[in-house]
GROMACS .gro file of N, CA and C in nm:
model
  186
    1MET      N    1   9.283   6.485  10.903
    1MET     CA    2   9.284   6.342  10.953
    1MET      C    3   9.329   6.247  10.844
    2GLU      N    4   9.291   6.279  10.718
    2GLU     CA    5   9.315   6.195  10.617
    2GLU      C    6   9.464   6.175  10.598
    3LYS      N    7   9.548   6.272  10.620
    3LYS     CA    8   9.685   6.261  10.606
    3LYS      C    9   9.733   6.158  10.694
    4TYR      N   10   9.686   6.141  10.813
    4TYR     CA   11   9.741   6.045  10.905
    4TYR      C   12   9.705   5.905  10.878
    5ILE      N   13   9.568   5.880  10.827
    5ILE     CA   14   9.530   5.744  10.785
    5ILE      C   15   9.615   5.697  10.661
    6LYS      N   16   9.654   5.771  10.568
    6LYS     CA   17   9.704   5.727  10.449
    6LYS      C   18   9.863   5.747  10.452
    7ALA      N   19   9.921   5.789  10.568
    7ALA     CA   20  10.060   5.813  10.572
    7ALA      C   21  10.139   5.673  10.553
    8LYS      N   22  10.229   5.675  10.464
    8LYS     CA   23  10.316   5.547  10.445
    8LYS      C   24  10.467   5.578  10.472
    9THR      N   25  10.503   5.702  10.474
    9THR     CA   26  10.630   5.732  10.507
    9THR      C   27  10.633   5.853  10.583
   10SER      N   28  10.706   5.855  10.703
   10SER     CA   29  10.717   5.968  10.791
   10SER      C   30  10.698   5.923  10.926
   11MET      N   31  10.705   6.006  11.010
   11MET     CA   32  10.702   5.976  11.155
   11MET      C   33  10.562   5.924  11.190
   12TYR      N   34  10.447   5.978  11.128
   12TYR     CA   35  10.324   5.923  11.143
   12TYR      C   36  10.309   5.771  11.112
   13ALA      N   37  10.379   5.733  10.996
   13ALA     CA   38  10.380   5.595  10.975
   13ALA      C   39  10.431   5.512  11.079
   14ILE      N   40  10.542   5.551  11.126
   14ILE     CA   41  10.606   5.468  11.238
   14ILE      C   42  10.522   5.482  11.365
   15ARG      N   43  10.466   5.583  11.398
   15ARG     CA   44  10.384   5.590  11.515
   15ARG      C   45  10.273   5.500  11.499
   16LYS      N   46  10.199   5.503  11.374
   16LYS     CA   47  10.093   5.415  11.347
   16LYS      C   48  10.119   5.260  11.375
   17LYS      N   49  10.244   5.230  11.311
   17LYS     CA   50  10.286   5.086  11.332
   17LYS      C   51  10.301   5.057  11.478
   18VAL      N   52  10.381   5.140  11.545
   18VAL     CA   53  10.400   5.108  11.695
   18VAL      C   54  10.271   5.099  11.761
   19ALA      N   55  10.183   5.201  11.743
   19ALA     CA   56  10.053   5.207  11.827
   19ALA      C   57   9.970   5.082  11.797
   20GLN      N   58   9.967   5.035  11.668
   20GLN     CA   59   9.890   4.914  11.647
   20GLN      C   60   9.952   4.791  11.709
   21GLU      N   61  10.097   4.777  11.707
   21GLU     CA   62  10.160   4.676  11.764
   21GLU      C   63  10.126   4.668  11.924
   22LYS      N   64  10.139   4.796  12.000
   22LYS     CA   65  10.106   4.809  12.133
   22LYS      C   66   9.975   4.771  12.154
   23TYR      N   67   9.858   4.817  12.067
   23TYR     CA   68   9.720   4.785  12.100
   23TYR      C   69   9.703   4.622  12.076
   24ASP      N   70   9.774   4.554  11.993
   24ASP     CA   71   9.748   4.426  11.971
   24ASP      C   72   9.805   4.358  12.099
   25GLU      N   73   9.925   4.397  12.150
   25GLU     CA   74   9.994   4.335  12.269
   25GLU      C   75   9.888   4.349  12.384
   26TYR      N   76   9.835   4.474  12.402
   26TYR     CA   77   9.756   4.483  12.523
   26TYR      C   78   9.637   4.402  12.510
   27ARG      N   79   9.570   4.389  12.383
   27ARG     CA   80   9.454   4.303  12.381
   27ARG      C   81   9.475   4.157  12.399
   28ASN      N   82   9.603   4.121  12.344
   28ASN     CA   83   9.645   3.974  12.360
   28ASN      C   84   9.662   3.951  12.515
   29LEU      N   85   9.696   4.049  12.587
   29LEU     CA   86   9.724   4.024  12.731
   29LEU      C   87   9.588   4.011  12.810
   30GLY      N   88   9.481   4.046  12.751
   30GLY     CA   89   9.345   4.025  12.806
   30GLY      C   90   9.286   4.170  12.845
   31LEU      N   91   9.347   4.273  12.803
   31LEU     CA   92   9.279   4.397  12.835
   31LEU      C   93   9.166   4.423  12.742
   32CYS      N   94   9.066   4.502  12.788
   32CYS     CA   95   8.943   4.532  12.715
   32CYS      C   96   8.981   4.637  12.605
   33ARG      N   97   8.905   4.660  12.517
   33ARG     CA   98   8.921   4.755  12.397
   33ARG      C   99   8.954   4.903  12.466
   34LYS      N  100   8.868   4.941  12.551
   34LYS     CA  101   8.886   5.078  12.610
   34LYS      C  102   9.027   5.089  12.682
   35ASP      N  103   9.049   4.999  12.763
   35ASP     CA  104   9.175   5.009  12.843
   35ASP      C  105   9.298   4.997  12.750
   36SER      N  106   9.288   4.920  12.646
   36SER     CA  107   9.394   4.900  12.559
   36SER      C  108   9.431   5.035  12.479
   37ILE      N  109   9.308   5.110  12.425
   37ILE     CA  110   9.315   5.230  12.374
   37ILE      C  111   9.373   5.339  12.457
   38ASN      N  112   9.324   5.333  12.590
   38ASN     CA  113   9.379   5.424  12.676
   38ASN      C  114   9.535   5.412  12.695
   39LYS      N  115   9.575   5.292  12.709
   39LYS     CA  116   9.717   5.267  12.719
   39LYS      C  117   9.803   5.307  12.606
   40VAL      N  118   9.757   5.279  12.499
   40VAL     CA  119   9.829   5.331  12.371
   40VAL      C  120   9.828   5.482  12.364
   41SER      N  121   9.706   5.522  12.387
   41SER     CA  122   9.706   5.687  12.392
   41SER      C  123   9.805   5.748  12.495
   42PHE      N  124   9.797   5.694  12.617
   42PHE     CA  125   9.908   5.730  12.700
   42PHE      C  126  10.053   5.702  12.654
   43PHE      N  127  10.076   5.607  12.595
   43PHE     CA  128  10.218   5.568  12.542
   43PHE      C  129  10.248   5.673  12.420
   44LEU      N  130  10.155   5.713  12.348
   44LEU     CA  131  10.183   5.825  12.250
   44LEU      C  132  10.184   5.955  12.304
   45GLU      N  133  10.165   5.962  12.438
   45GLU     CA  134  10.156   6.105  12.504
   45GLU      C  135  10.039   6.189  12.461
   46HIS      N  136   9.931   6.126  12.435
   46HIS     CA  137   9.799   6.181  12.408
   46HIS      C  138   9.703   6.196  12.515
   47GLY      N  139   9.747   6.124  12.634
   47GLY     CA  140   9.658   6.130  12.751
   47GLY      C  141   9.546   6.020  12.754
   48LYS      N  142   9.466   6.009  12.839
   48LYS     CA  143   9.365   5.907  12.852
   48LYS      C  144   9.230   5.965  12.787
   49ASN      N  145   9.153   5.860  12.755
   49ASN     CA  146   9.017   5.895  12.679
   49ASN      C  147   9.035   5.975  12.566
   50ARG      N  148   9.120   5.937  12.475
   50ARG     CA  149   9.124   6.017  12.360
   50ARG      C  150   9.117   5.924  12.239
   51GLU      N  151   9.004   5.838  12.247
   51GLU     CA  152   8.970   5.743  12.139
   51GLU      C  153   8.953   5.811  12.002
   52GLU      N  154   8.908   5.926  11.977
   52GLU     CA  155   8.907   5.996  11.857
   52GLU      C  156   9.054   6.015  11.791
   53CYS      N  157   9.132   6.061  11.872
   53CYS     CA  158   9.265   6.094  11.839
   53CYS      C  159   9.344   5.959  11.803
   54ILE      N  160   9.313   5.865  11.897
   54ILE     CA  161   9.405   5.741  11.886
   54ILE      C  162   9.335   5.655  11.751
   55SER      N  163   9.216   5.681  11.709
   55SER     CA  164   9.176   5.606  11.595
   55SER      C  165   9.250   5.643  11.476
   56ARG      N  166   9.324   5.754  11.472
   56ARG     CA  167   9.423   5.786  11.366
   56ARG      C  168   9.532   5.697  11.348
   57TYR      N  169   9.568   5.644  11.464
   57TYR     CA  170   9.703   5.535  11.477
   57TYR      C  171   9.663   5.403  11.482
   58VAL      N  172   9.546   5.371  11.550
   58VAL     CA  173   9.521   5.221  11.553
   58VAL      C  174   9.391   5.204  11.478
   59THR      N  175   9.404   5.130  11.361
   59THR     CA  176   9.300   5.117  11.264
   59THR      C  177   9.226   4.991  11.271
   60ASN      N  178   9.279   4.887  11.350
   60ASN     CA  179   9.226   4.757  11.370
   60ASN      C  180   9.198   4.745  11.523
   61THR      N  181   9.093   4.793  11.569
   61THR     CA  182   9.063   4.766  11.698
   61THR      C  183   8.947   4.668  11.721
   62TRP      N  184   9.006   4.559  11.769
   62TRP     CA  185   8.927   4.430  11.776
   62TRP      C  186   8.894   4.407  11.915
   0.00000   0.00000   0.00000
């Protein structure tokens, strides 16, 4: 898991950036934290209810 969190170059870094942007977009639209995480998880093709997995990509869940 550590390699995902600290990734600065690679596909993981790109996915992390896009995932955080999507999460922020959903939250700004008024979705709750759980729904936003589920939508990002689905967007990344991880499926729903994958909060543990998505936490590797979205580090600022407000």
